Coordinates of C-alpha atoms in Angstrom, one line a residue:
M24 CA -27.3 -14.5 -23.5
D25 CA -29.6 -17.1 -21.9
S26 CA -26.6 -19.1 -20.9
L27 CA -25.7 -16.4 -18.3
Q28 CA -29.0 -16.7 -16.4
P29 CA -27.9 -19.7 -14.3
I30 CA -24.8 -17.6 -13.2
L31 CA -26.9 -14.6 -12.3
N32 CA -29.2 -16.8 -10.3
S33 CA -26.3 -18.4 -8.6
I34 CA -24.8 -15.1 -7.6
Q35 CA -28.0 -14.1 -5.8
K36 CA -28.0 -17.4 -4.0
F37 CA -24.3 -18.0 -3.6
Q38 CA -24.5 -19.5 -0.1
Q39 CA -27.0 -22.1 -1.2
Q40 CA -25.7 -22.8 -4.7
H41 CA -21.9 -22.5 -4.3
S42 CA -21.2 -25.5 -6.5
Q43 CA -23.6 -24.2 -9.2
I44 CA -21.5 -21.1 -9.5
L45 CA -18.4 -23.1 -10.2
R46 CA -20.1 -25.2 -12.8
E47 CA -21.7 -22.3 -14.6
A48 CA -18.6 -20.2 -14.5
S49 CA -16.7 -23.0 -16.0
R50 CA -19.4 -23.6 -18.6
V51 CA -19.4 -20.0 -19.7
A52 CA -15.6 -20.0 -19.8
M53 CA -15.7 -22.9 -22.3
I54 CA -18.0 -21.0 -24.6
S55 CA -16.4 -17.6 -24.2
N56 CA -15.8 -17.3 -28.0
Y57 CA -19.6 -17.0 -28.4
I58 CA -20.5 -14.5 -25.8
P59 CA -19.4 -10.9 -25.1
D60 CA -16.2 -10.1 -23.2
E61 CA -18.2 -8.6 -20.4
A62 CA -20.0 -11.9 -19.9
F63 CA -16.8 -13.8 -19.8
R64 CA -15.5 -11.3 -17.2
M65 CA -18.6 -11.9 -15.2
A66 CA -18.0 -15.7 -15.2
K67 CA -14.4 -15.3 -14.1
A68 CA -15.3 -12.8 -11.4
T69 CA -18.0 -15.2 -10.1
E70 CA -15.5 -18.0 -10.0
N71 CA -13.1 -15.7 -8.1
L72 CA -15.9 -14.9 -5.7
T73 CA -16.3 -18.5 -4.7
R74 CA -12.5 -18.6 -3.9
Q75 CA -12.7 -15.3 -2.0
L76 CA -15.5 -16.6 0.2
K77 CA -12.9 -18.9 1.8
I78 CA -10.7 -16.0 2.9
I79 CA -11.1 -15.0 6.5
N80 CA -11.0 -11.3 5.8
S81 CA -14.0 -9.1 5.2
D82 CA -12.2 -6.6 3.0
S83 CA -11.0 -9.4 0.6
I84 CA -14.5 -10.8 0.4
Q85 CA -16.1 -7.4 -0.2
K86 CA -13.5 -6.7 -2.9
A87 CA -14.7 -9.8 -4.7
F88 CA -18.3 -8.6 -4.6
D89 CA -17.3 -5.1 -5.7
T90 CA -15.4 -6.6 -8.7
I91 CA -18.5 -8.3 -9.9
S92 CA -20.7 -5.3 -9.2
S93 CA -18.4 -3.1 -11.4
I94 CA -18.8 -5.2 -14.5
K95 CA -21.2 -3.6 -16.9
L96 CA -23.6 -5.8 -18.9
D97 CA -26.3 -4.7 -21.3
L98 CA -28.8 -6.6 -19.3
H99 CA -31.6 -5.7 -16.9
L100 CA -30.0 -6.9 -13.6
P101 CA -31.0 -6.2 -10.0
S102 CA -28.3 -4.4 -8.0
F103 CA -25.9 -6.7 -6.3
P104 CA -26.6 -6.7 -2.5
K105 CA -24.0 -5.5 0.0
F106 CA -22.3 -8.5 1.6
D107 CA -23.0 -9.0 5.3
Y108 CA -19.8 -10.4 6.7
L109 CA -21.4 -11.0 10.0
E110 CA -22.8 -14.3 8.7
F111 CA -19.2 -15.5 8.4
D112 CA -18.2 -14.6 12.0
E113 CA -14.6 -15.7 12.5
Q114 CA -15.4 -17.5 15.8
R115 CA -18.1 -19.5 14.1
L116 CA -15.7 -20.3 11.2
E117 CA -13.0 -21.5 13.6
R118 CA -15.3 -23.5 15.7
I119 CA -16.7 -25.5 12.7
T120 CA -13.3 -25.7 11.1
R121 CA -11.6 -27.1 14.2
H122 CA -14.4 -29.6 14.6
N123 CA -14.1 -30.8 11.0
V124 CA -10.3 -31.1 11.5
S125 CA -10.8 -33.2 14.6
V126 CA -12.4 -35.7 12.2
G127 CA -9.6 -35.2 9.7
W128 CA -11.3 -33.1 7.0
T129 CA -9.7 -30.0 5.7
L130 CA -11.2 -27.5 3.3
T131 CA -10.2 -27.7 -0.4
G132 CA -10.5 -25.1 -3.1
D133 CA -13.2 -27.1 -5.0
M134 CA -15.3 -28.1 -2.0
P135 CA -18.5 -26.1 -1.6
I136 CA -18.6 -23.7 1.3
N137 CA -22.0 -24.9 2.3
L138 CA -20.8 -28.5 2.5
Y139 CA -17.9 -27.7 4.8
L140 CA -19.3 -24.9 7.1
R141 CA -22.3 -26.5 8.6
D142 CA -23.3 -25.8 12.2
E143 CA -25.0 -29.1 12.5
Y144 CA -21.6 -30.9 12.3
L145 CA -20.9 -29.6 15.8
D146 CA -23.6 -32.0 17.1
M147 CA -22.7 -35.0 14.9
E148 CA -20.7 -38.1 15.7
H149 CA -17.4 -38.5 13.8
D150 CA -18.6 -41.4 11.7
E151 CA -21.6 -39.3 10.6
I152 CA -19.4 -36.5 9.3
D153 CA -17.2 -39.1 7.6
K154 CA -20.2 -40.4 5.7
I155 CA -21.0 -36.9 4.4
F156 CA -17.6 -36.3 3.0
I157 CA -17.2 -39.9 1.7
A158 CA -20.5 -39.5 -0.1
F159 CA -19.3 -36.1 -1.6
Y160 CA -16.3 -37.8 -3.2
E161 CA -17.9 -41.1 -4.2
E162 CA -21.3 -40.1 -5.5
D163 CA -22.0 -40.2 -9.3
E164 CA -19.3 -42.9 -9.8
Y165 CA -16.6 -41.0 -7.9
V166 CA -16.8 -37.9 -10.1
Q167 CA -15.5 -35.6 -7.3
L168 CA -12.7 -37.9 -6.4
K169 CA -11.6 -38.2 -10.0
T170 CA -11.8 -34.4 -10.3
L171 CA -9.6 -34.1 -7.2
I172 CA -6.9 -36.3 -8.6
K173 CA -6.9 -34.4 -11.9
N174 CA -6.7 -31.0 -10.2
V175 CA -4.0 -32.1 -7.7
K176 CA -1.9 -33.5 -10.5
N177 CA -2.2 -30.2 -12.4
G178 CA -1.4 -28.1 -9.3
L179 CA 1.4 -30.0 -7.5
S180 CA 4.8 -31.3 -8.5
E181 CA 4.8 -33.5 -11.6
K182 CA 7.0 -36.1 -9.8
W183 CA 3.9 -37.2 -7.8
S184 CA 1.8 -37.9 -10.9
E185 CA 2.2 -41.6 -11.0
I186 CA 1.6 -42.0 -7.3
L187 CA -1.6 -40.1 -7.6
D188 CA -2.8 -42.1 -10.5
Q189 CA -2.1 -45.3 -8.7
S190 CA -3.7 -44.0 -5.5
L191 CA -6.9 -43.4 -7.4
D192 CA -6.8 -46.9 -9.0
L193 CA -6.1 -48.6 -5.7
Y194 CA -8.8 -46.7 -3.9
L195 CA -11.4 -47.7 -6.5
E196 CA -10.3 -51.3 -6.2
G197 CA -10.6 -51.2 -2.4
R198 CA -6.8 -51.6 -1.9
Y199 CA -6.3 -48.2 -0.4
K200 CA -4.0 -49.2 2.6
I201 CA -0.8 -49.3 0.5
T202 CA -1.4 -45.7 -0.6
I203 CA -1.4 -44.2 2.9
P204 CA 2.4 -44.1 3.6
A205 CA 3.0 -42.8 0.0
L206 CA 0.4 -40.0 0.4
I207 CA 1.9 -38.9 3.7
S208 CA 5.2 -38.5 1.9
V209 CA 3.5 -36.5 -0.9
I210 CA 1.9 -34.2 1.7
E211 CA 5.2 -33.6 3.5
G212 CA 7.0 -33.0 0.3
E213 CA 4.5 -30.5 -1.0
L214 CA 4.2 -28.7 2.3
S215 CA 8.0 -28.2 2.2
S216 CA 7.8 -27.0 -1.4
I217 CA 5.1 -24.5 -0.7
I218 CA 6.8 -22.8 2.2
G219 CA 10.3 -23.3 0.8
S220 CA 11.7 -25.2 3.8
S221 CA 14.2 -28.1 4.1
K222 CA 12.8 -29.0 7.5
Y223 CA 10.7 -32.1 8.1
G224 CA 8.1 -33.5 10.5
K225 CA 6.9 -31.2 13.3
R226 CA 9.5 -28.6 12.6
L227 CA 8.1 -28.2 9.1
V228 CA 4.6 -27.7 10.5
D229 CA 6.0 -25.0 12.9
E230 CA 7.5 -23.2 10.0
F231 CA 4.2 -23.4 8.2
H232 CA 2.6 -21.8 11.2
N233 CA 5.2 -19.0 11.2
K234 CA 4.5 -18.3 7.5
L235 CA 0.8 -18.0 8.2
D236 CA 1.4 -15.5 10.9
D237 CA 3.4 -13.4 8.5
K238 CA 0.5 -13.2 6.0
M239 CA -2.5 -12.8 8.2
K240 CA -4.6 -10.9 5.7
F241 CA -4.3 -13.7 3.2
L242 CA -5.1 -16.5 5.6
T243 CA -7.7 -18.8 4.4
I244 CA -10.0 -21.3 6.1
A245 CA -8.1 -23.9 4.0
A246 CA -4.8 -22.8 5.4
Y247 CA -6.1 -22.8 8.9
S248 CA -7.7 -26.3 8.5
A249 CA -4.4 -27.7 7.1
Y250 CA -2.3 -26.3 9.9
F251 CA -4.7 -27.6 12.6
F252 CA -4.8 -31.0 11.0
F253 CA -1.0 -31.2 10.7
D254 CA -0.3 -29.8 14.2
E255 CA -2.9 -31.6 16.2
H256 CA -3.1 -34.9 14.3
L257 CA -1.0 -35.9 11.3
F258 CA 2.4 -34.5 12.5
K259 CA 1.6 -34.6 16.2
S260 CA 4.4 -35.8 18.5
H261 CA 3.1 -39.0 20.2
D262 CA 5.2 -41.3 22.2
F263 CA 5.5 -44.8 20.7
T264 CA 4.8 -46.4 24.1
H265 CA 1.3 -44.7 24.2
A266 CA -1.9 -45.9 22.7
R267 CA -2.6 -45.3 19.1
L268 CA -4.3 -42.0 18.2
P269 CA -7.7 -42.0 16.6
L270 CA -6.4 -40.4 13.3
L271 CA -3.4 -41.2 11.2
N272 CA -0.1 -40.1 12.5
R273 CA 2.9 -39.5 10.3
N274 CA 5.5 -40.6 12.8
W275 CA 3.8 -43.8 13.7
I276 CA 3.3 -44.8 10.1
L277 CA 6.6 -43.8 8.6
H278 CA 8.5 -45.3 11.5
G279 CA 6.6 -48.6 11.4
R280 CA 4.8 -48.2 14.7
D281 CA 1.2 -48.1 13.5
D282 CA -1.1 -51.0 12.8
P283 CA -2.3 -51.1 9.2
S284 CA -5.3 -53.2 10.1
A285 CA -6.7 -50.0 11.7
W286 CA -6.4 -48.0 8.4
K287 CA -9.7 -47.4 6.7
K288 CA -10.7 -46.1 3.3
E289 CA -11.7 -42.7 4.8
D290 CA -8.2 -42.3 6.0
A291 CA -6.8 -42.6 2.5
L292 CA -9.6 -40.2 1.3
R293 CA -8.7 -37.7 4.1
L294 CA -5.1 -37.7 2.8
L295 CA -6.2 -37.1 -0.8
N296 CA -8.5 -34.3 0.5
T297 CA -5.5 -32.8 2.4
L298 CA -3.4 -32.8 -0.8
S299 CA -6.2 -30.9 -2.5
T300 CA -6.1 -28.3 0.3
L301 CA -2.4 -27.9 -0.3
Q302 CA -3.0 -27.4 -3.9
F303 CA -5.4 -24.6 -3.1
I304 CA -2.9 -23.0 -0.8
K305 CA -0.3 -23.3 -3.5
E306 CA -2.6 -21.5 -5.9
I307 CA -3.1 -18.6 -3.5
E308 CA 0.7 -18.4 -3.0
I309 CA 1.2 -18.2 -6.8
A310 CA -1.5 -15.6 -7.2
E311 CA -0.2 -13.4 -4.4
N312 CA 3.5 -13.4 -5.6

């Protein structure tokens, strides 16, 4: 039963150790044949909690805590504290999320909450924030980026598998620019698949917004961040006679108006990150249907 202790410690410190929860939950799941069913349920409930923390709805988050609290283990455990939703004030969430999106970073299902929702980002320059997210994906020999590609391949349409593999290889080789138009096509295709629409471009994003309005209680920070990124940047209408926008723009790229010399590796990484966000939204859609 010692293998459960890291999980129990992580639950008590979930805000500081979000990534530890995921790792330990996965580790316990792998050895579930050797521990009691109740322990396995604790691991799965813990993993679910890390997902629920990304839902902007106090009832949904409290339900996740209550689920864990209801699991009975033959262990001497402290009572689980009542969750104070005020720490996750919606205005604060939106302010930080909108700021991160202004730099092109959306929230994924595998990204630690305490990495994405940092108040200090509000006072940081864009390139400083870029460095934080680049480091997240590239540290330890690109372990998080490789995990992202693996998870996206498992969660999105199989037809994109080869493009995703090649995108990873090209990124690691420093030849990321060729992946950018392809990844934009994947994003648009997956968005249309998730919301079941035959529309494209800005009209597709508008339909995405309408779908979010219809399911307010299931809205996630991830869904909000994706919508803001699409509406205000990637799919934004921008006249071809005007100056280039700071972030990538779907119309300018796919219609041959953009200048590839301006594309950077963080642009390719942002698109891969966005695909991971869509994968997370797709998981929620499947779970709720």
